[in-house]
PDB file of C-alpha atoms in Angstrom:
ATOM      1  CA  MET A  30      62.504  56.961  57.898  1.00  0.00           C
ATOM      2  CA  TRP A  31      59.825  55.425  55.663  1.00  0.00           C
ATOM      3  CA  ALA A  32      59.408  58.720  53.792  1.00  0.00           C
ATOM      4  CA  MET A  33      63.148  59.185  53.365  1.00  0.00           C
ATOM      5  CA  GLN A  34      63.571  55.656  52.017  1.00  0.00           C
ATOM      6  CA  LYS A  35      60.422  55.218  49.932  1.00  0.00           C
ATOM      7  CA  LEU A  36      59.679  58.757  48.778  1.00  0.00           C
ATOM      8  CA  MET A  37      63.136  60.327  48.637  1.00  0.00           C
ATOM      9  CA  GLY A  38      65.187  57.250  47.740  1.00  0.00           C
ATOM     10  CA  ARG A  39      67.684  57.777  50.558  1.00  0.00           C
ATOM     11  CA  LYS A  40      68.878  54.365  51.669  1.00  0.00           C
ATOM     12  CA  THR A  41      70.331  53.759  55.116  1.00  0.00           C
ATOM     13  CA  ARG A  42      73.396  51.650  55.725  1.00  0.00           C
ATOM     14  CA  VAL A  43      72.918  48.171  57.115  1.00  0.00           C
ATOM     15  CA  GLY A  44      74.792  47.633  60.375  1.00  0.00           C
ATOM     16  CA  ALA A  45      76.605  44.577  61.678  1.00  0.00           C
ATOM     17  CA  ALA A  46      73.567  43.518  63.732  1.00  0.00           C
ATOM     18  CA  ALA A  47      71.492  43.084  60.576  1.00  0.00           C
ATOM     19  CA  HIS A  48      74.268  41.070  58.932  1.00  0.00           C
ATOM     20  CA  ARG A  49      74.457  38.932  62.076  1.00  0.00           C
ATOM     21  CA  GLY A  50      70.789  38.061  61.620  1.00  0.00           C
ATOM     22  CA  THR A  51      71.290  37.163  57.971  1.00  0.00           C
ATOM     23  CA  ALA A  52      74.273  34.979  58.832  1.00  0.00           C
ATOM     24  CA  ILE A  53      72.543  33.143  61.662  1.00  0.00           C
ATOM     25  CA  GLU A  54      69.519  32.441  59.478  1.00  0.00           C
ATOM     26  CA  ALA A  55      71.808  31.033  56.767  1.00  0.00           C
ATOM     27  CA  GLY A  56      73.468  28.671  59.229  1.00  0.00           C
ATOM     28  CA  VAL A  57      70.181  27.554  60.759  1.00  0.00           C
ATOM     29  CA  GLU A  58      68.659  27.007  57.329  1.00  0.00           C
ATOM     30  CA  MET A  59      71.560  24.729  56.383  1.00  0.00           C
ATOM     31  CA  GLY A  60      71.134  22.671  59.512  1.00  0.00           C
ATOM     32  CA  LEU A  61      67.364  22.316  59.197  1.00  0.00           C
ATOM     33  CA  PHE A  62      67.337  21.191  55.579  1.00  0.00           C
ATOM     34  CA  ASP A  63      70.213  18.787  56.225  1.00  0.00           C
ATOM     35  CA  PRO A  64      69.592  17.287  59.692  1.00  0.00           C
ATOM     36  CA  ASN A  65      72.728  15.134  59.438  1.00  0.00           C
ATOM     37  CA  LEU A  66      74.988  18.140  58.961  1.00  0.00           C
ATOM     38  CA  PRO A  67      77.149  18.791  62.047  1.00  0.00           C
ATOM     39  CA  VAL A  68      76.289  21.949  63.954  1.00  0.00           C
ATOM     40  CA  GLU A  69      79.915  23.041  63.617  1.00  0.00           C
ATOM     41  CA  ALA A  70      79.604  23.098  59.822  1.00  0.00           C
ATOM     42  CA  CYS A  71      76.506  25.274  60.085  1.00  0.00           C
ATOM     43  CA  GLN A  72      78.311  27.624  62.449  1.00  0.00           C
ATOM     44  CA  GLU A  73      81.292  27.909  60.126  1.00  0.00           C
ATOM     45  CA  ALA A  74      79.027  28.672  57.168  1.00  0.00           C
ATOM     46  CA  ALA A  75      77.193  31.328  59.155  1.00  0.00           C
ATOM     47  CA  ILE A  76      80.419  33.041  60.211  1.00  0.00           C
ATOM     48  CA  ALA A  77      81.725  32.900  56.632  1.00  0.00           C
ATOM     49  CA  ARG A  78      78.538  34.585  55.447  1.00  0.00           C
ATOM     50  CA  PHE A  79      78.920  37.287  58.095  1.00  0.00           C
ATOM     51  CA  ASN A  80      82.560  37.864  57.145  1.00  0.00           C
ATOM     52  CA  THR A  81      81.562  38.335  53.509  1.00  0.00           C
ATOM     53  CA  LEU A  82      78.768  40.771  54.357  1.00  0.00           C
ATOM     54  CA  THR A  83      80.935  42.856  56.703  1.00  0.00           C
ATOM     55  CA  ALA A  84      84.181  42.765  54.722  1.00  0.00           C
ATOM     56  CA  LEU A  85      84.061  46.518  54.078  1.00  0.00           C
ATOM     57  CA  SER A  86      82.085  47.499  57.164  1.00  0.00           C
ATOM     58  CA  THR A  87      83.294  50.244  59.492  1.00  0.00           C
ATOM     59  CA  ASP A  88      80.732  49.344  62.154  1.00  0.00           C
ATOM     60  CA  PRO A  89      82.613  49.125  65.494  1.00  0.00           C
ATOM     61  CA  SER A  90      80.334  46.307  66.680  1.00  0.00           C
ATOM     62  CA  VAL A  91      81.456  43.809  64.022  1.00  0.00           C
ATOM     63  CA  GLU A  92      83.564  41.708  66.390  1.00  0.00           C
ATOM     64  CA  LYS A  93      80.865  41.680  69.053  1.00  0.00           C
ATOM     65  CA  GLU A  94      78.212  40.568  66.580  1.00  0.00           C
ATOM     66  CA  ARG A  95      80.496  37.912  65.079  1.00  0.00           C
ATOM     67  CA  ALA A  96      81.083  36.388  68.509  1.00  0.00           C
ATOM     68  CA  GLY A  97      77.371  35.756  68.997  1.00  0.00           C
ATOM     69  CA  ILE A  98      76.775  33.910  65.740  1.00  0.00           C
ATOM     70  CA  ALA A  99      78.062  30.412  66.565  1.00  0.00           C
ATOM     71  CA  PRO A 100      76.210  30.028  69.896  1.00  0.00           C
ATOM     72  CA  ALA A 101      72.984  31.374  68.397  1.00  0.00           C
ATOM     73  CA  VAL A 102      73.125  28.892  65.514  1.00  0.00           C
ATOM     74  CA  ALA A 103      73.659  26.010  67.940  1.00  0.00           C
ATOM     75  CA  ILE A 104      70.781  27.078  70.198  1.00  0.00           C
ATOM     76  CA  ALA A 105      68.387  27.614  67.288  1.00  0.00           C
ATOM     77  CA  LEU A 106      69.180  24.256  65.689  1.00  0.00           C
ATOM     78  CA  LYS A 107      68.732  22.379  68.961  1.00  0.00           C
ATOM     79  CA  GLU A 108      65.235  23.828  69.272  1.00  0.00           C
ATOM     80  CA  LEU A 109      64.054  23.883  65.667  1.00  0.00           C
ATOM     81  CA  ARG A 110      65.388  20.505  64.513  1.00  0.00           C
ATOM     82  CA  GLN A 111      62.652  18.991  66.664  1.00  0.00           C
ATOM     83  CA  TYR A 112      60.121  20.071  64.023  1.00  0.00           C
ATOM     84  CA  GLY A 113      61.759  18.002  61.289  1.00  0.00           C
ATOM     85  CA  ILE A 114      62.764  19.134  57.798  1.00  0.00           C
ATOM     86  CA  PRO A 115      60.938  22.227  56.483  1.00  0.00           C
ATOM     87  CA  SER A 116      59.111  22.214  53.175  1.00  0.00           C
ATOM     88  CA  SER A 117      61.078  23.737  50.312  1.00  0.00           C
ATOM     89  CA  ALA A 118      59.823  25.557  47.239  1.00  0.00           C
ATOM     90  CA  GLU A 119      60.821  24.526  43.710  1.00  0.00           C
ATOM     91  CA  GLU A 120      63.560  27.097  43.176  1.00  0.00           C
ATOM     92  CA  THR A 121      64.342  28.232  46.723  1.00  0.00           C
ATOM     93  CA  ARG A 122      64.063  26.921  50.231  1.00  0.00           C
ATOM     94  CA  GLN A 123      61.786  29.800  51.236  1.00  0.00           C
ATOM     95  CA  HIS A 124      58.167  29.992  50.113  1.00  0.00           C
ATOM     96  CA  ARG A 125      56.972  33.177  48.430  1.00  0.00           C
ATOM     97  CA  ILE A 126      53.550  34.461  49.439  1.00  0.00           C
ATOM     98  CA  GLU A 127      51.365  37.112  47.843  1.00  0.00           C
ATOM     99  CA  VAL A 128      48.264  38.238  49.711  1.00  0.00           C
ATOM    100  CA  GLU A 129      45.514  40.606  48.679  1.00  0.00           C
ATOM    101  CA  LEU A 130      43.563  42.139  51.558  1.00  0.00           C
ATOM    102  CA  PRO A 131      40.106  43.730  51.222  1.00  0.00           C
ATOM    103  CA  GLY A 132      40.367  47.492  50.898  1.00  0.00           C
ATOM    104  CA  VAL A 133      44.089  47.512  50.093  1.00  0.00           C
ATOM    105  CA  PRO A 134      44.889  48.237  46.405  1.00  0.00           C
ATOM    106  CA  VAL A 135      48.250  46.467  46.271  1.00  0.00           C
ATOM    107  CA  PRO A 136      49.227  42.951  47.377  1.00  0.00           C
ATOM    108  CA  PHE A 137      51.537  42.089  50.256  1.00  0.00           C
ATOM    109  CA  ILE A 138      54.530  39.998  49.216  1.00  0.00           C
ATOM    110  CA  GLY A 139      56.747  38.056  51.583  1.00  0.00           C
ATOM    111  CA  TRP A 140      58.840  34.955  52.152  1.00  0.00           C
ATOM    112  CA  LEU A 141      58.283  32.249  54.758  1.00  0.00           C
ATOM    113  CA  ASP A 142      61.393  31.245  56.689  1.00  0.00           C
ATOM    114  CA  PHE A 143      60.456  27.703  57.715  1.00  0.00           C
ATOM    115  CA  TRP A 144      57.183  25.933  56.908  1.00  0.00           C
ATOM    116  CA  PHE A 145      56.360  22.555  58.422  1.00  0.00           C
ATOM    117  CA  PRO A 146      53.135  21.494  56.627  1.00  0.00           C
ATOM    118  CA  GLU A 147      52.944  18.152  58.424  1.00  0.00           C
ATOM    119  CA  HIS A 148      52.649  20.034  61.717  1.00  0.00           C
ATOM    120  CA  GLY A 149      50.677  22.951  60.299  1.00  0.00           C
ATOM    121  CA  ILE A 150      53.290  25.382  61.618  1.00  0.00           C
ATOM    122  CA  ILE A 151      55.129  28.309  60.044  1.00  0.00           C
ATOM    123  CA  ILE A 152      58.149  29.603  61.976  1.00  0.00           C
ATOM    124  CA  ASP A 153      59.827  32.944  61.395  1.00  0.00           C
ATOM    125  CA  LEU A 154      63.339  33.258  62.841  1.00  0.00           C
ATOM    126  CA  LYS A 155      64.399  36.515  64.494  1.00  0.00           C
ATOM    127  CA  THR A 156      67.796  37.204  66.052  1.00  0.00           C
ATOM    128  CA  GLN A 157      68.234  39.480  69.043  1.00  0.00           C
ATOM    129  CA  GLY A 158      70.809  40.705  71.508  1.00  0.00           C
ATOM    130  CA  ARG A 159      68.354  40.328  74.391  1.00  0.00           C
ATOM    131  CA  LEU A 160      65.483  37.862  74.354  1.00  0.00           C
ATOM    132  CA  SER A 161      61.980  39.269  73.984  1.00  0.00           C
ATOM    133  CA  SER A 162      59.262  37.962  76.255  1.00  0.00           C
ATOM    134  CA  LYS A 163      56.596  38.230  73.553  1.00  0.00           C
ATOM    135  CA  ILE A 164      56.049  38.853  69.859  1.00  0.00           C
ATOM    136  CA  SER A 165      56.597  42.497  68.938  1.00  0.00           C
ATOM    137  CA  ASP A 166      53.778  44.441  67.273  1.00  0.00           C
ATOM    138  CA  PRO A 167      55.543  44.766  63.887  1.00  0.00           C
ATOM    139  CA  HIS A 168      56.318  41.053  63.882  1.00  0.00           C
ATOM    140  CA  ALA A 169      52.725  40.271  64.853  1.00  0.00           C
ATOM    141  CA  ARG A 170      51.527  42.207  61.820  1.00  0.00           C
ATOM    142  CA  GLN A 171      54.013  40.314  59.660  1.00  0.00           C
ATOM    143  CA  GLY A 172      52.740  37.019  61.078  1.00  0.00           C
ATOM    144  CA  ALA A 173      49.135  38.056  60.451  1.00  0.00           C
ATOM    145  CA  ILE A 174      49.943  38.469  56.753  1.00  0.00           C
ATOM    146  CA  TYR A 175      51.486  34.989  56.716  1.00  0.00           C
ATOM    147  CA  HIS A 176      48.346  33.664  58.394  1.00  0.00           C
ATOM    148  CA  ALA A 177      46.209  35.345  55.740  1.00  0.00           C
ATOM    149  CA  ALA A 178      48.177  33.408  53.117  1.00  0.00           C
ATOM    150  CA  HIS A 179      48.051  30.086  54.978  1.00  0.00           C
ATOM    151  CA  GLY A 180      45.143  30.359  57.388  1.00  0.00           C
ATOM    152  CA  ASN A 181      45.192  26.686  58.337  1.00  0.00           C
ATOM    153  CA  ASN A 182      48.705  27.023  59.764  1.00  0.00           C
ATOM    154  CA  GLU A 183      49.840  28.245  63.157  1.00  0.00           C
ATOM    155  CA  ILE A 184      52.329  31.116  63.082  1.00  0.00           C
ATOM    156  CA  ARG A 185      55.233  31.066  65.500  1.00  0.00           C
ATOM    157  CA  PHE A 186      58.177  33.392  65.985  1.00  0.00           C
ATOM    158  CA  ALA A 187      61.497  32.015  67.195  1.00  0.00           C
ATOM    159  CA  TYR A 188      63.609  34.701  68.867  1.00  0.00           C
ATOM    160  CA  VAL A 189      67.191  33.553  69.324  1.00  0.00           C
ATOM    161  CA  THR A 190      70.085  35.169  71.185  1.00  0.00           C
ATOM    162  CA  PRO A 191      73.594  33.813  71.865  1.00  0.00           C
ATOM    163  CA  GLN A 192      72.265  32.606  75.237  1.00  0.00           C
ATOM    164  CA  LYS A 193      68.715  31.324  74.723  1.00  0.00           C
ATOM    165  CA  ILE A 194      65.711  30.995  72.453  1.00  0.00           C
ATOM    166  CA  GLY A 195      62.029  31.741  72.871  1.00  0.00           C
ATOM    167  CA  VAL A 196      59.326  30.414  70.541  1.00  0.00           C
ATOM    168  CA  TYR A 197      55.991  32.234  70.745  1.00  0.00           C
ATOM    169  CA  ARG A 198      52.669  31.495  69.062  1.00  0.00           C
ATOM    170  CA  LEU A 199      50.822  34.330  67.350  1.00  0.00           C
ATOM    171  CA  GLU A 200      47.461  34.847  69.046  1.00  0.00           C
ATOM    172  CA  GLU A 201      44.422  36.444  67.390  1.00  0.00           C
ATOM    173  CA  PRO A 202      46.019  37.089  63.996  1.00  0.00           C
ATOM    174  CA  HIS A 203      42.773  38.650  62.719  1.00  0.00           C
ATOM    175  CA  LEU A 204      43.213  41.589  65.102  1.00  0.00           C
ATOM    176  CA  HIS A 205      46.746  42.251  63.856  1.00  0.00           C
ATOM    177  CA  LEU A 206      45.567  41.891  60.265  1.00  0.00           C
ATOM    178  CA  ALA A 207      42.948  44.580  60.860  1.00  0.00           C
ATOM    179  CA  ARG A 208      45.762  46.891  61.983  1.00  0.00           C
ATOM    180  CA  VAL A 209      47.704  46.077  58.819  1.00  0.00           C
ATOM    181  CA  VAL A 210      44.705  47.149  56.745  1.00  0.00           C
ATOM    182  CA  ASN A 211      44.275  50.367  58.734  1.00  0.00           C
ATOM    183  CA  ILE A 212      47.948  51.253  58.308  1.00  0.00           C
ATOM    184  CA  ALA A 213      47.812  50.532  54.580  1.00  0.00           C
ATOM    185  CA  ARG A 214      44.734  52.723  54.174  1.00  0.00           C
ATOM    186  CA  SER A 215      46.397  55.529  56.113  1.00  0.00           C
ATOM    187  CA  ILE A 216      49.436  55.353  53.854  1.00  0.00           C
ATOM    188  CA  GLU A 217      47.158  55.388  50.804  1.00  0.00           C
ATOM    189  CA  ARG A 218      45.356  58.508  52.055  1.00  0.00           C
ATOM    190  CA  PHE A 219      48.677  60.206  52.771  1.00  0.00           C
ATOM    191  CA  LEU A 220      50.064  59.418  49.322  1.00  0.00           C
ATOM    192  CA  SER A 221      46.878  60.688  47.671  1.00  0.00           C
ATOM    193  CA  LEU A 222      47.626  64.216  48.937  1.00  0.00           C
ATOM    194  CA  SER A 223      50.406  64.801  46.421  1.00  0.00           C
ATOM    195  CA  ASP A 224      52.468  63.243  43.646  1.00  0.00           C
ATOM    196  CA  ASP A 225      55.528  65.100  44.964  1.00  0.00           C
ATOM    197  CA  GLY A 226      57.531  62.861  47.277  1.00  0.00           C
ATOM    198  CA  ALA A 227      59.574  65.797  48.582  1.00  0.00           C
ATOM    199  CA  ALA A 228      56.408  67.712  49.480  1.00  0.00           C
ATOM    200  CA  LEU A 229      54.983  64.722  51.319  1.00  0.00           C
ATOM    201  CA  THR A 230      58.241  64.221  53.215  1.00  0.00           C
ATOM    202  CA  ALA A 231      58.345  67.902  54.149  1.00  0.00           C
ATOM    203  CA  ALA A 232      54.896  67.504  55.712  1.00  0.00           C
ATOM    204  CA  LEU A 233      56.284  65.090  58.288  1.00  0.00           C
ATOM    205  CA  PHE A 234      58.277  65.806  61.420  1.00  0.00           C
ATOM    206  CA  PRO A 235      60.221  62.975  63.092  1.00  0.00           C
TER     207      PRO A 235
END
């Protein structure tokens, strides 16, 4: 999939589940930056965002995903409003990070969902159909990059479903960061084999 997208330029369609995540995050963001805003207003905004994103979608799960947005927004706000109001950047509510890691020739660029400097906590919001019991490996690597940018902050992942939420602290970020470096170096070695993206893709088998 990486080769098809990055080397061959073949983009995949985004399904209703991905749009659900975007919509829930929009509603939660509204409610965190304006703690006096009613939860219902945040839910309505989230559903409106989802409706816009899926207006031309043929995904059969649109209705199912829409139904889970309002309860997820309410659950996430009940949990995350306890942290207070997140810090906002000058031009956007999310903070841009750019991290250079030893041995990796290009920087990692990302955006922090919610940063609470007074608590020393960065929270990344993830939406799910079923609640995870721990941080996934890809998310742990993502969190390790955030930690590399703001090493004095604790990284937490908030997994929210229409039924419940789980907030997990990233342990031993340095170990996950080492894996990020190893993956990046492997990709660099692979790309050094040829300048022909089609040839590189043909060398892989799913």
